[in-house]
Short mmCIF file of C-alpha atoms in Angstrom, two decimals:
data_model
loop_
_atom_site.label_atom_id
_atom_site.label_comp_id
_atom_site.label_asym_id
_atom_site.label_seq_id
_atom_site.Cartn_x
_atom_site.Cartn_y
_atom_site.Cartn_z
CA MET R 30 -11.83 -52.96 -17.12
CA LYS R 31 -10.71 -51.32 -13.89
CA ILE R 32 -12.50 -51.76 -10.57
CA ASN R 33 -12.97 -48.97 -8.02
CA ARG R 34 -14.46 -49.57 -4.58
CA ASP R 35 -14.32 -45.94 -3.43
CA LYS R 36 -17.28 -45.79 -1.03
CA HIS R 37 -17.60 -41.99 -1.27
CA LYS R 38 -17.83 -42.05 -5.06
CA ILE R 39 -20.26 -44.97 -5.03
CA GLU R 40 -22.44 -43.13 -2.53
CA SER R 41 -22.43 -40.00 -4.71
CA TYR R 42 -23.77 -42.00 -7.66
CA VAL R 43 -26.31 -43.78 -5.44
CA LEU R 44 -27.63 -40.43 -4.24
CA ARG R 45 -27.62 -38.80 -7.68
CA PHE R 46 -29.70 -41.57 -9.24
CA ARG R 47 -31.74 -42.33 -6.11
CA LEU R 48 -30.74 -45.96 -6.15
CA GLN R 49 -31.53 -46.47 -2.47
CA GLU R 50 -35.20 -46.11 -3.39
CA ILE R 51 -34.82 -48.71 -6.15
CA ILE R 52 -32.70 -51.45 -4.64
CA GLY R 53 -32.70 -50.62 -0.93
CA LYS R 54 -30.01 -49.19 1.32
CA ASP R 55 -28.47 -52.52 2.32
CA LEU R 56 -27.53 -53.56 -1.23
CA THR R 57 -25.85 -50.28 -2.17
CA GLY R 58 -22.88 -51.43 -0.09
CA SER R 59 -22.39 -54.29 -2.57
CA PHE R 60 -21.70 -51.95 -5.50
CA GLU R 61 -18.38 -51.63 -7.29
CA ILE R 62 -17.55 -49.04 -9.93
CA HIS R 63 -16.30 -50.60 -13.17
CA HIS R 64 -14.36 -48.34 -15.52
CA PHE R 65 -14.24 -49.09 -19.24
CA ASP R 66 -12.13 -47.30 -21.84
CA ARG R 67 -13.31 -46.38 -25.32
CA ASP R 68 -14.17 -49.44 -27.48
CA GLU R 69 -13.69 -51.81 -24.54
CA ASN R 70 -16.27 -54.60 -24.35
CA ILE R 71 -18.68 -54.54 -21.42
CA TYR R 72 -20.61 -57.63 -22.53
CA SER R 73 -19.62 -60.00 -25.34
CA ILE R 74 -22.00 -62.10 -27.43
CA ASP R 75 -22.82 -65.56 -26.01
CA GLU R 76 -21.32 -64.89 -22.59
CA LYS R 77 -23.23 -65.21 -19.32
CA PRO R 78 -22.92 -61.86 -17.56
CA ASP R 79 -21.43 -61.75 -14.08
CA TYR R 80 -22.85 -58.33 -13.26
CA LEU R 81 -25.99 -56.27 -13.52
CA TYR R 82 -24.83 -52.82 -14.56
CA PHE R 83 -26.20 -49.34 -13.94
CA LEU R 84 -24.73 -46.85 -16.42
CA VAL R 85 -23.85 -43.70 -14.48
CA ARG R 86 -21.24 -41.96 -16.65
CA GLY R 87 -20.32 -42.05 -20.33
CA LYS R 88 -22.02 -43.77 -23.28
CA VAL R 89 -22.27 -47.35 -24.50
CA LYS R 90 -23.24 -48.80 -27.85
CA ILE R 91 -25.18 -51.98 -28.47
CA SER R 92 -24.36 -53.90 -31.65
CA LEU R 93 -25.86 -56.93 -33.35
CA LEU R 94 -23.73 -59.58 -35.06
CA LEU R 95 -24.93 -60.08 -38.64
CA LYS R 96 -24.80 -63.34 -40.58
CA ASN R 97 -21.92 -62.05 -42.70
CA GLY R 98 -19.79 -61.51 -39.59
CA ASN R 99 -20.16 -57.72 -39.50
CA ARG R 100 -21.57 -55.85 -36.52
CA MET R 101 -24.56 -53.57 -36.92
CA LEU R 102 -24.99 -50.68 -34.47
CA MET R 103 -28.45 -50.96 -32.90
CA ARG R 104 -28.57 -48.15 -30.36
CA PHE R 105 -26.72 -46.06 -27.79
CA SER R 106 -27.39 -45.88 -24.06
CA ILE R 107 -26.62 -42.98 -21.77
CA PRO R 108 -27.05 -42.45 -18.00
CA PHE R 109 -29.21 -43.53 -16.35
CA SER R 110 -29.85 -46.94 -17.90
CA VAL R 111 -29.60 -50.61 -16.98
CA LEU R 112 -27.50 -53.25 -18.75
CA GLY R 113 -28.11 -56.94 -18.24
CA ASP R 114 -31.76 -56.72 -17.23
CA LEU R 115 -32.99 -59.30 -19.74
CA GLU R 116 -30.21 -61.71 -18.78
CA LEU R 117 -30.99 -61.16 -15.10
CA LEU R 118 -34.62 -62.14 -15.53
CA ASN R 119 -34.16 -65.09 -17.86
CA ASP R 120 -30.63 -66.38 -17.28
CA TYR R 121 -29.94 -65.85 -21.00
CA THR R 122 -26.56 -65.50 -22.61
CA VAL R 123 -25.85 -62.06 -24.08
CA GLN R 124 -27.14 -61.75 -27.65
CA THR R 125 -25.68 -58.34 -28.47
CA SER R 126 -22.25 -56.80 -28.10
CA VAL R 127 -22.09 -53.94 -25.58
CA SER R 128 -19.05 -51.66 -25.56
CA ALA R 129 -18.00 -48.24 -24.30
CA VAL R 130 -18.12 -45.29 -26.71
CA CYS R 131 -15.89 -43.20 -24.42
CA LYS R 132 -14.54 -43.48 -20.88
CA THR R 133 -17.50 -44.99 -19.07
CA GLU R 134 -18.38 -45.83 -15.49
CA LEU R 135 -20.98 -48.35 -14.34
CA LEU R 136 -22.17 -49.35 -10.93
CA ALA R 137 -21.78 -53.13 -10.86
CA LEU R 138 -23.83 -55.53 -8.75
CA ASP R 139 -23.06 -59.23 -8.81
CA ILE R 140 -25.86 -60.77 -10.83
CA SER R 141 -26.36 -63.64 -8.34
CA VAL R 142 -26.82 -61.07 -5.56
CA ALA R 143 -29.32 -59.19 -7.72
CA ARG R 144 -31.31 -62.37 -8.38
CA LYS R 145 -31.36 -63.25 -4.69
CA HIS R 146 -32.35 -59.86 -3.28
CA LEU R 147 -34.07 -57.77 -5.98
CA MET R 148 -36.66 -59.98 -7.63
CA ASP R 149 -39.32 -59.19 -5.02
CA LYS R 150 -38.67 -55.43 -4.78
CA PRO R 151 -41.53 -53.49 -6.47
CA ALA R 152 -39.46 -50.35 -7.16
CA PHE R 153 -36.72 -52.36 -8.85
CA LEU R 154 -39.20 -54.38 -10.90
CA ARG R 155 -40.99 -51.19 -12.02
CA MET R 156 -37.64 -49.83 -13.23
CA ILE R 157 -36.88 -53.07 -15.10
CA ILE R 158 -40.32 -53.02 -16.75
CA LYS R 159 -39.68 -49.45 -17.90
CA GLU R 160 -36.28 -50.40 -19.32
CA LEU R 161 -37.62 -53.46 -21.12
CA ALA R 162 -40.57 -51.48 -22.50
CA PHE R 163 -38.20 -48.97 -24.06
CA LYS R 164 -36.06 -51.74 -25.58
CA LEU R 165 -39.16 -53.44 -26.98
CA TYR R 166 -40.30 -50.12 -28.45
CA HIS R 167 -36.88 -49.55 -29.97
CA ASN R 168 -36.73 -53.05 -31.45
CA ASP R 169 -40.19 -52.59 -32.97
CA ILE R 170 -38.95 -49.42 -34.65
CA VAL R 171 -35.86 -51.22 -35.92
CA ARG R 172 -38.15 -53.83 -37.48
CA THR R 173 -39.98 -51.08 -39.36
CA LEU R 174 -36.70 -50.33 -41.11
CA THR R 175 -37.26 -53.44 -43.21
CA SER R 176 -40.91 -52.56 -43.93
CA SER R 177 -42.43 -51.49 -47.24
CA ALA R 178 -42.05 -47.80 -46.40
CA PRO R 179 -40.06 -45.75 -48.93
CA LEU R 180 -36.35 -46.38 -48.60
CA LYS R 181 -35.56 -42.70 -48.07
CA LYS R 182 -37.76 -42.64 -44.97
CA ARG R 183 -36.15 -45.82 -43.66
CA VAL R 184 -32.62 -44.47 -44.18
CA ALA R 185 -33.60 -41.25 -42.39
CA MET R 186 -35.08 -43.28 -39.54
CA TYR R 187 -31.93 -45.33 -39.18
CA LEU R 188 -29.77 -42.20 -39.00
CA LEU R 189 -32.07 -40.71 -36.36
CA LEU R 190 -32.04 -43.87 -34.25
CA MET R 191 -28.27 -43.95 -34.29
CA THR R 192 -27.77 -40.29 -33.37
CA SER R 193 -30.57 -39.83 -30.79
CA ASP R 194 -30.79 -41.02 -27.22
CA GLU R 195 -33.52 -42.89 -25.36
CA ARG R 196 -35.50 -39.66 -25.04
CA ASN R 197 -35.47 -39.05 -28.81
CA GLU R 198 -33.16 -36.09 -28.23
CA ARG R 199 -30.16 -35.34 -30.39
CA MET R 200 -27.07 -36.99 -28.94
CA LEU R 201 -24.50 -37.19 -31.74
CA ASP R 202 -23.74 -35.15 -34.84
CA GLU R 203 -21.66 -37.86 -36.46
CA LEU R 204 -22.07 -41.57 -37.03
CA GLU R 205 -19.19 -43.95 -37.64
CA THR R 206 -20.05 -46.90 -39.86
CA GLU R 207 -17.79 -49.50 -41.45
CA SER R 208 -19.55 -49.06 -44.79
CA GLN R 209 -22.95 -48.38 -46.29
CA THR R 210 -23.13 -52.14 -46.84
CA GLU R 211 -23.98 -52.63 -43.17
CA ILE R 212 -26.84 -50.14 -43.47
CA SER R 213 -28.19 -51.93 -46.53
CA GLU R 214 -27.98 -55.24 -44.58
CA LEU R 215 -30.24 -53.90 -41.85
CA LEU R 216 -32.67 -52.18 -44.21
CA GLY R 217 -32.98 -55.16 -46.52
CA ALA R 218 -32.08 -52.98 -49.50
CA SER R 219 -29.34 -53.12 -52.10
CA TYR R 220 -26.09 -51.26 -51.53
CA ARG R 221 -26.70 -49.37 -54.79
CA ASN R 222 -30.08 -48.04 -53.64
CA VAL R 223 -28.81 -47.07 -50.18
CA ASN R 224 -25.86 -45.29 -51.78
CA ARG R 225 -28.29 -43.41 -54.06
CA ILE R 226 -30.38 -42.27 -51.07
CA MET R 227 -27.28 -41.19 -49.15
CA LYS R 228 -26.16 -39.08 -52.11
CA GLU R 229 -29.67 -37.60 -52.34
CA LEU R 230 -29.59 -36.63 -48.64
CA SER R 231 -26.13 -35.17 -49.13
CA ASP R 232 -27.24 -33.12 -52.16
CA GLU R 233 -30.18 -31.80 -50.09
CA GLY R 234 -27.81 -30.60 -47.37
CA VAL R 235 -29.13 -33.05 -44.77
CA ILE R 236 -25.90 -35.02 -44.29
CA THR R 237 -22.29 -35.10 -45.41
CA ILE R 238 -20.35 -38.31 -46.02
CA ASN R 239 -16.60 -38.68 -45.60
CA ARG R 240 -15.37 -42.26 -45.88
CA SER R 241 -16.91 -44.10 -42.91
CA GLN R 242 -18.26 -40.95 -41.25
CA ILE R 243 -21.79 -39.65 -41.76
CA LYS R 244 -22.39 -36.19 -40.32
CA ILE R 245 -25.89 -34.86 -39.71
CA ILE R 246 -26.11 -31.27 -40.98
CA ASN R 247 -29.86 -30.65 -40.76
CA PHE R 248 -31.37 -32.70 -37.93
CA GLU R 249 -34.85 -31.18 -38.23
CA LYS R 250 -35.08 -31.88 -41.96
CA LEU R 251 -33.96 -35.45 -41.34
CA LYS R 252 -36.78 -35.83 -38.79
CA LYS R 253 -39.26 -34.44 -41.31
CA ILE R 254 -38.18 -36.96 -43.96
CA ALA R 255 -38.64 -39.80 -41.45
CA SER R 256 -41.89 -38.35 -40.09
CA ASP R 257 -44.06 -41.33 -41.01
CA LEU R 258 -41.89 -43.61 -38.89
CA TYR R 259 -40.31 -41.32 -36.31
CA GLY R 260 -42.50 -40.24 -33.42
#
């Protein structure tokens, strides 16, 4: 991580995302810009975060640590989004791994300063409620991946979740995954059955698979397959 205290650049981000209206003019002077390189950890599991982050440039990925020691990609976040909101409100340790997908910049506010000055600001609390509502919605959808719905629909839903942003808009064409085993772990299905569905989707021209890379060829058809689960 690299720290930048360039007031002009901070102010440009504050104006772009209208942060003065959310946290107040006085606190914007407490911001730092934190730069993270690709694959660099922003938060690590079981740590207590030092900063509340506002993602203003780049992309981050949120991963869950599975019982077998592997990490399962849960979602991506893009500007503008908040990192550390749950930990801010509840003083929790971080339960997911958060890392940069590419060169990423975040406005950083010391979490103790945020707790002292932001917890009675209606605009800030409305933003936090909106962020937490989206995360709850997303987690509910993730839980449907282990439901009794046909496996093909659940696989399609997983691929859509991993390649779309918070607005359900296409964000990525390709998904990197360590193996199809991690997908089967999340879906509660056997590796053999997930592999069969992946081959089926490949034969239908929906995706291509090359080692650990899954490329979406027909995004609209993938959405149609997942239609019972994907809004």
